[in-house]
Coordinates of C-alpha atoms in Angstrom, one line a residue:
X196 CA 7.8 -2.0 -10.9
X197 CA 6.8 1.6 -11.3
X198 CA 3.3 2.3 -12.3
X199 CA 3.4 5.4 -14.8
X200 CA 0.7 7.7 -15.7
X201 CA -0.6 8.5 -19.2
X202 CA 1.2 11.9 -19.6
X203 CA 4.5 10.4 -18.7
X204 CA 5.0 8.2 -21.1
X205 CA 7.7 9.9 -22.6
X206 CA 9.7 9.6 -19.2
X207 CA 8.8 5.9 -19.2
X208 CA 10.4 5.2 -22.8
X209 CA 13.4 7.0 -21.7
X210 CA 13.7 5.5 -18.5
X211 CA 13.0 2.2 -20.1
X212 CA 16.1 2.6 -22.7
X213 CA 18.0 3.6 -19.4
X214 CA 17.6 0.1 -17.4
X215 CA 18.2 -1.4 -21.4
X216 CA 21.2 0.6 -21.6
X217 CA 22.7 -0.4 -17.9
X218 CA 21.8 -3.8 -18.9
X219 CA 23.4 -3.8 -21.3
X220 CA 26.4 -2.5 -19.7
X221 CA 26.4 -4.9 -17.0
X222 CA 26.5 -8.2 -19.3
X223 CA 28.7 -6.9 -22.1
X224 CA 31.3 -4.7 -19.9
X225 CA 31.3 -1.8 -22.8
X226 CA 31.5 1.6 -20.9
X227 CA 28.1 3.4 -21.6
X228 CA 29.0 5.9 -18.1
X229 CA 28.9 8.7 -20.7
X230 CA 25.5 7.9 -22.3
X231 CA 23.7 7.3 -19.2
X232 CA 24.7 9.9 -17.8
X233 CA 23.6 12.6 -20.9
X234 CA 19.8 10.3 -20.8
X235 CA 19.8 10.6 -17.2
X236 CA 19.9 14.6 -17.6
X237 CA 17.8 14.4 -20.6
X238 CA 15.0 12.3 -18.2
X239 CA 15.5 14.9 -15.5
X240 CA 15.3 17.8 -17.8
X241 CA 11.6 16.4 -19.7
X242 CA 10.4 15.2 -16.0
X243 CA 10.9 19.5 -14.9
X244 CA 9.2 21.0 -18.2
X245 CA 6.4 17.8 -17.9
X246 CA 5.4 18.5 -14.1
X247 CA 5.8 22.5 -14.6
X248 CA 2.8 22.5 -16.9
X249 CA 0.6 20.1 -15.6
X250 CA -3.0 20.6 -16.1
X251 CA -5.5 20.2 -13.4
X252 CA -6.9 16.8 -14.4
X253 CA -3.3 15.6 -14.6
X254 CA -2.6 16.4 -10.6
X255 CA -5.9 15.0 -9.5
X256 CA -4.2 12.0 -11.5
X257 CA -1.4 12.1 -9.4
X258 CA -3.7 12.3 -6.2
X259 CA -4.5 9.1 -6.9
X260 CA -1.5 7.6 -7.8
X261 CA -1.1 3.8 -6.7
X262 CA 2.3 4.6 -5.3
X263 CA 1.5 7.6 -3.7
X264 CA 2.0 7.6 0.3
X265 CA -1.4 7.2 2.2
X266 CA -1.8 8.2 6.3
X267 CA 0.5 5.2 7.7
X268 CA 2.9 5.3 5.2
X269 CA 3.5 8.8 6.6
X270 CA 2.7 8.0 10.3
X271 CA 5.8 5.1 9.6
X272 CA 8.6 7.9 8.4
X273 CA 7.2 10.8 10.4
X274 CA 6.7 9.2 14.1
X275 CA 9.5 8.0 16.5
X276 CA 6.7 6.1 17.8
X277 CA 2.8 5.6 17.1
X278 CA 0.3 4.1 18.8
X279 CA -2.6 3.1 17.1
X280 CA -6.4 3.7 19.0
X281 CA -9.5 1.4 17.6
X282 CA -13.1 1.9 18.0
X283 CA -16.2 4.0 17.9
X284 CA -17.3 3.1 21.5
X285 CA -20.9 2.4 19.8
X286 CA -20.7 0.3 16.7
X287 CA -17.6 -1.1 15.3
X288 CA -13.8 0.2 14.2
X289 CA -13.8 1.5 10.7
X290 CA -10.5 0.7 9.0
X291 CA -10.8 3.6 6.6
X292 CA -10.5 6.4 9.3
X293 CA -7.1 5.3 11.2
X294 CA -5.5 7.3 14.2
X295 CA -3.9 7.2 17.5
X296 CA -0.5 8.9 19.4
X297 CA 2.7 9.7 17.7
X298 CA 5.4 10.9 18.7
X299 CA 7.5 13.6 16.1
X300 CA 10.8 15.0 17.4
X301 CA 9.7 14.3 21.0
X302 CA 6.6 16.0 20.9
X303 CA 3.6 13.6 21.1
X304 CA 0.5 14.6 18.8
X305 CA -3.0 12.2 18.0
X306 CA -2.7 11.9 14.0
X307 CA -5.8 11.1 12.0
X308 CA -6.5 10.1 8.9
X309 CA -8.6 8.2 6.1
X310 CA -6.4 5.0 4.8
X311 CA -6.6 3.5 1.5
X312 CA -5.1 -0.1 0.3
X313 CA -2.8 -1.1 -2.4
X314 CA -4.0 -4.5 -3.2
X315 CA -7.6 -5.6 -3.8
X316 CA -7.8 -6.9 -0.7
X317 CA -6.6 -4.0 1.5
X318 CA -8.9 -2.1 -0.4
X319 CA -11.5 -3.7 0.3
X320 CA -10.6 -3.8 3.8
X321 CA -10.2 -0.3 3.8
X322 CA -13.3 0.4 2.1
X323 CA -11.4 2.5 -0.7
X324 CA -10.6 5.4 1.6
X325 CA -14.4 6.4 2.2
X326 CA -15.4 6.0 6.0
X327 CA -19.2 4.9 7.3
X328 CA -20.6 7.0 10.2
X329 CA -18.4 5.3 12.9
X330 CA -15.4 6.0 10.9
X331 CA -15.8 9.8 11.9
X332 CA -17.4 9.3 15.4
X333 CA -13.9 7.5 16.1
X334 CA -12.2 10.4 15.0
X335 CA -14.2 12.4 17.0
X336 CA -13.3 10.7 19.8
X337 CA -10.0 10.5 19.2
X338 CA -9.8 14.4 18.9
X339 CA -11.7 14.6 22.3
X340 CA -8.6 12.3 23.8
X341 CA -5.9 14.5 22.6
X342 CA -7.8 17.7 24.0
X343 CA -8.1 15.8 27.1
X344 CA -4.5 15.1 27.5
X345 CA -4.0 18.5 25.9
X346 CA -2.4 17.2 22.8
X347 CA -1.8 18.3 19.1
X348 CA -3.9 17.4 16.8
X349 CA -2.9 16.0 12.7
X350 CA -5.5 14.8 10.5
X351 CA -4.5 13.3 6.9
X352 CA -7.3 13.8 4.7
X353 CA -7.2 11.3 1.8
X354 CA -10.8 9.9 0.5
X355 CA -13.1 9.9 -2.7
X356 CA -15.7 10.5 -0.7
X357 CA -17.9 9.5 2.9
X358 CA -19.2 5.5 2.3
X359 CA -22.7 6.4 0.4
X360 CA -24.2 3.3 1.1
X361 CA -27.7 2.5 2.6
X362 CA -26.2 1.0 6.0
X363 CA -24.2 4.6 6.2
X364 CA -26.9 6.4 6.0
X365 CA -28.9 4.6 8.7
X366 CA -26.4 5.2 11.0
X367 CA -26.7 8.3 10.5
X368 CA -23.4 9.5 8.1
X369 CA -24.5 13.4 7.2
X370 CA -25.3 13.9 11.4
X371 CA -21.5 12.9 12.0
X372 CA -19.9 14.8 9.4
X373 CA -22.3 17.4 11.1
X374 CA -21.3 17.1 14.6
X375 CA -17.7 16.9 13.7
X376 CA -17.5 20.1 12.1
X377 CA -19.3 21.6 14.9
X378 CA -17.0 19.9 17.7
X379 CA -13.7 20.8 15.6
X380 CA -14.2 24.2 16.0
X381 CA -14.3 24.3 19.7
X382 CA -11.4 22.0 20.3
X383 CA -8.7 24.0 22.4
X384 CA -5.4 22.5 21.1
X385 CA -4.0 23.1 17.8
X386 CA -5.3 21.2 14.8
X387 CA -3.5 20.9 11.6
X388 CA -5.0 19.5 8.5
X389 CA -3.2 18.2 5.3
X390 CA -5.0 17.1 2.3
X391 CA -2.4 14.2 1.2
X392 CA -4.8 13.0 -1.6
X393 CA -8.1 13.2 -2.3
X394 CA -9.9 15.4 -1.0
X395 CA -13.7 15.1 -1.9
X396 CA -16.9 16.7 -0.5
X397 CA -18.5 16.1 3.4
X398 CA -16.4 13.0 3.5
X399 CA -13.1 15.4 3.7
X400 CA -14.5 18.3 5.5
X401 CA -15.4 15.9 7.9
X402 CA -11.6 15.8 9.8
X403 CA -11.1 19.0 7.5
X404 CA -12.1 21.9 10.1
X405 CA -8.6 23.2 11.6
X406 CA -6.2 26.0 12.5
X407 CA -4.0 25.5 9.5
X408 CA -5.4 23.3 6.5
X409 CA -2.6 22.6 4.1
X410 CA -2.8 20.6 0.7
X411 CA 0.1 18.9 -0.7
X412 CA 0.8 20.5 -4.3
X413 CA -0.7 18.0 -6.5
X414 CA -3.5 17.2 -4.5
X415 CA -7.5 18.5 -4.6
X416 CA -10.4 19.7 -2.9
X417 CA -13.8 20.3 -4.3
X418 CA -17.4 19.2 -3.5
X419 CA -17.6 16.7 -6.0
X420 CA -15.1 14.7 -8.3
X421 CA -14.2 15.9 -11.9
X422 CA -16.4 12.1 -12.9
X423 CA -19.1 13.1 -11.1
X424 CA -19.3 16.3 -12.1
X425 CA -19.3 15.2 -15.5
X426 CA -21.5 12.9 -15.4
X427 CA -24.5 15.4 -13.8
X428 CA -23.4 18.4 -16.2
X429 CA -23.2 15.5 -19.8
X430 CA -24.7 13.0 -18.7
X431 CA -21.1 11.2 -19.5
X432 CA -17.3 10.7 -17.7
X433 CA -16.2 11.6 -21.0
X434 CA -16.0 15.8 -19.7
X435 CA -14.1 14.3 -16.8
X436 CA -10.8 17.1 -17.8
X437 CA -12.9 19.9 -18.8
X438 CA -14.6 19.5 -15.5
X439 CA -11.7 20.0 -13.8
X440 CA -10.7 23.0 -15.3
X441 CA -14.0 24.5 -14.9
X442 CA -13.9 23.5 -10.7
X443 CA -10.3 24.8 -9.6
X444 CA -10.3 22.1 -7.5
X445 CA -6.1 22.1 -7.6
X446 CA -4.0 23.1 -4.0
X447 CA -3.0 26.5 -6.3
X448 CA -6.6 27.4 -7.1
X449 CA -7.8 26.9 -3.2
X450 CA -4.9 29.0 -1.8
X451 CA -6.2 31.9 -4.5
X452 CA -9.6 31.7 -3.2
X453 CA -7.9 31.3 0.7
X454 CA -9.7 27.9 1.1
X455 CA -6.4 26.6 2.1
X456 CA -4.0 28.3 4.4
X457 CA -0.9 27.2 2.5
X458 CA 0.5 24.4 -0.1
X459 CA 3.5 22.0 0.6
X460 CA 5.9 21.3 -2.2
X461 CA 6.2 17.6 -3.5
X462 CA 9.2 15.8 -4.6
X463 CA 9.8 16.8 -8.5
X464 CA 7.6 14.1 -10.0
X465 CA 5.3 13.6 -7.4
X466 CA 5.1 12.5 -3.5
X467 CA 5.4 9.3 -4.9
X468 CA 8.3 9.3 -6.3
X469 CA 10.2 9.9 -3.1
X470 CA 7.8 8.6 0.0
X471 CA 11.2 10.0 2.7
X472 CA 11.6 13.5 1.0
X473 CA 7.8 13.6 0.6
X474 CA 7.2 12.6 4.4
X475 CA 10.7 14.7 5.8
X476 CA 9.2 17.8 4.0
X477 CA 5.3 17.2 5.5
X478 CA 7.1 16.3 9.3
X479 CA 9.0 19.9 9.1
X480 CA 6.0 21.9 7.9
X481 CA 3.9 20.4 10.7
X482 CA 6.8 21.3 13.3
X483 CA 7.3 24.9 12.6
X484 CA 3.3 25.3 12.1
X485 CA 3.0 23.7 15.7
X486 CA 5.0 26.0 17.1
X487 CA 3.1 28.8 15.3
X488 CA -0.1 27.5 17.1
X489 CA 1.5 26.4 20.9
X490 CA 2.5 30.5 20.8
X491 CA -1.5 31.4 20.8
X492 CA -3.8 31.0 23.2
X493 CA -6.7 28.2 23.1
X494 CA -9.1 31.2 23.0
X495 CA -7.3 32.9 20.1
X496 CA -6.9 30.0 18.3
X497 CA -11.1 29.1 18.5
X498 CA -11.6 32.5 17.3
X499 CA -9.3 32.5 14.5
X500 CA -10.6 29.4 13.2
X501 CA -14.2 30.6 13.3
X502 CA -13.4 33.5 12.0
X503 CA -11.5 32.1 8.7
X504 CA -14.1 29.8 8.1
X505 CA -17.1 32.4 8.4
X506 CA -14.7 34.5 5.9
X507 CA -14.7 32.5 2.9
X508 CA -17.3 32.0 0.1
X509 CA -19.4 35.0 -1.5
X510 CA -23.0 36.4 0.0
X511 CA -25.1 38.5 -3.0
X512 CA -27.9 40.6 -1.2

């Protein structure tokens, strides 16, 4: 059953008459061909001028939407073959930072990436998306594996956040965001990173430090989350939309202020309303950007990725 946002109700009600009117088709034999067909253009028509116009709280909506692929949904359609890797080497394996070879087109790469669940239970088990300390010193390691075997590197960044719990921070969380932005920068081989979801604060930026970051189109970015940020600025989730406007957190407001390096178009209604076009058009993007990348040198690529990241924000003397 599809799961449909607030703003698309009018697409549900029409889409619901559509599955009344084959319905009714199919138990009464009356030819309704010529009917469905004129509410199947009128569905396709509203769905265009619905998602042309959508405002920034609506796509960070969508970036959470419960069908919407996560890292091994696109690890399934975009690799031949995948081989998953477990384990910090110190405490435990976090199952909210997942990662390990694939294999795209022949070409073997180490994808990363935070994991959410669809039921309660996976959710749980996944810890919502939001990794503890050993969640990123996995990652780390995996990323240390792949330059050892000289080795591509794909991180999927999808998460409300790093865990903030008490445990977290006594295993130190903030000195392994830390020491994975500073090792990221050095790596030699390529990295490419795609913001599939979420993509919220230190918890992000901690797999977030590439070559190329990319952000699907109705995905965001920011420090905080339009809740949170209501709730420090009125005391209240109730500013939760004008709190988005005021952040330009959305994939077109980072690629204006060159936070992003570029934005991949979704499937007309969202990635998840077509997980294969969705994961076809993310596995082409990361093929032609590879071979962007193999063409420099590892020294030209450190430089270049120090040097973008030193370029953005705004110093006032």
């Amino acid at each position: 059953m599809k799961t449909y946002l607030d703003f698309e109700k009018p697409i549900a009600d029409l889409e619901g008459r559509l599955d009344e009117m084959k319905r009714l088709a199919e138990t009464s034999k009356i030819d309704v061909s010529e009917a469905v067909r004129t509410l199947e253009e009128s569905i396709d028509r509203l769905r265009h001028d619905l998602f042309r116009n959508l405002t920034r709280w609506q796509r960070v909506q969508l970036s959470r939407h419960p069908d919407r692929p996560y890292t091994l949904d696109y690890i399934e359609r975009m690799c031949d073959q995948f081989i998953e890797l477990h384990g910090d080497r110190t405490v435990r394996d976090d199952p909210a930072m997942v990662g390990g070879f694939g294999e795209i087109d022949g070409q073997t790469v180490m994808i990363i990436g935070q994991q959410k669940g669809r039921n309660t239970k996976q959710r749980q088990h996944r810890n919502f998306g939001m990794p503890n300390p050993e969640g990123y010193r996995k990652a780390l390691r995996l990323m240390k594996i792949a330059e050892k075997f000289n080795k591509p590197i794909i991180t999927l960044i999808d998460t409300p956040g790093a865990f903030p719990g008490l445990e977290a921070e006594e295993r130190g969380q903030g000195e392994a965001i830390a020491r994975n932005l500073k090792e990221m920068f050095m790596l030699k081989v390529p990295v490419i990173c795609i913001v599939i979801g979420e993509g919220a604060s230190g918890g992000a930026l901690g797999i977030a430090i590439g070559d190329r970051v990319l952000m699907l189109e109705n995905t965001w970015y920011s420090v905080i989350s339009p809740e949170n940020c209501s709730t420090i600025l009125w005391r209240s989730w109730n500013y939760k939309e004008q709190a988005a406007e005021a952040m330009k957190l959305t994939a077109a407001d980072m690629s204006a202020f060159k936070l992003v390096d570029g934005i991949i178009n979704e499937p007309l209604g969202g990635a998840h309303h077509d997980h294969a076009a969705m994961a076809d058009t993310m596995k082409r993007t990361i093929l032609d950007t590879l071979a962007e990348l193999n063409a420099m040198t590892p020294e030209q690529r450190i430089d270049s990725r120090i040097d973008k990241f030193c370029a953005m924000g705004v110093v006032v003397e």
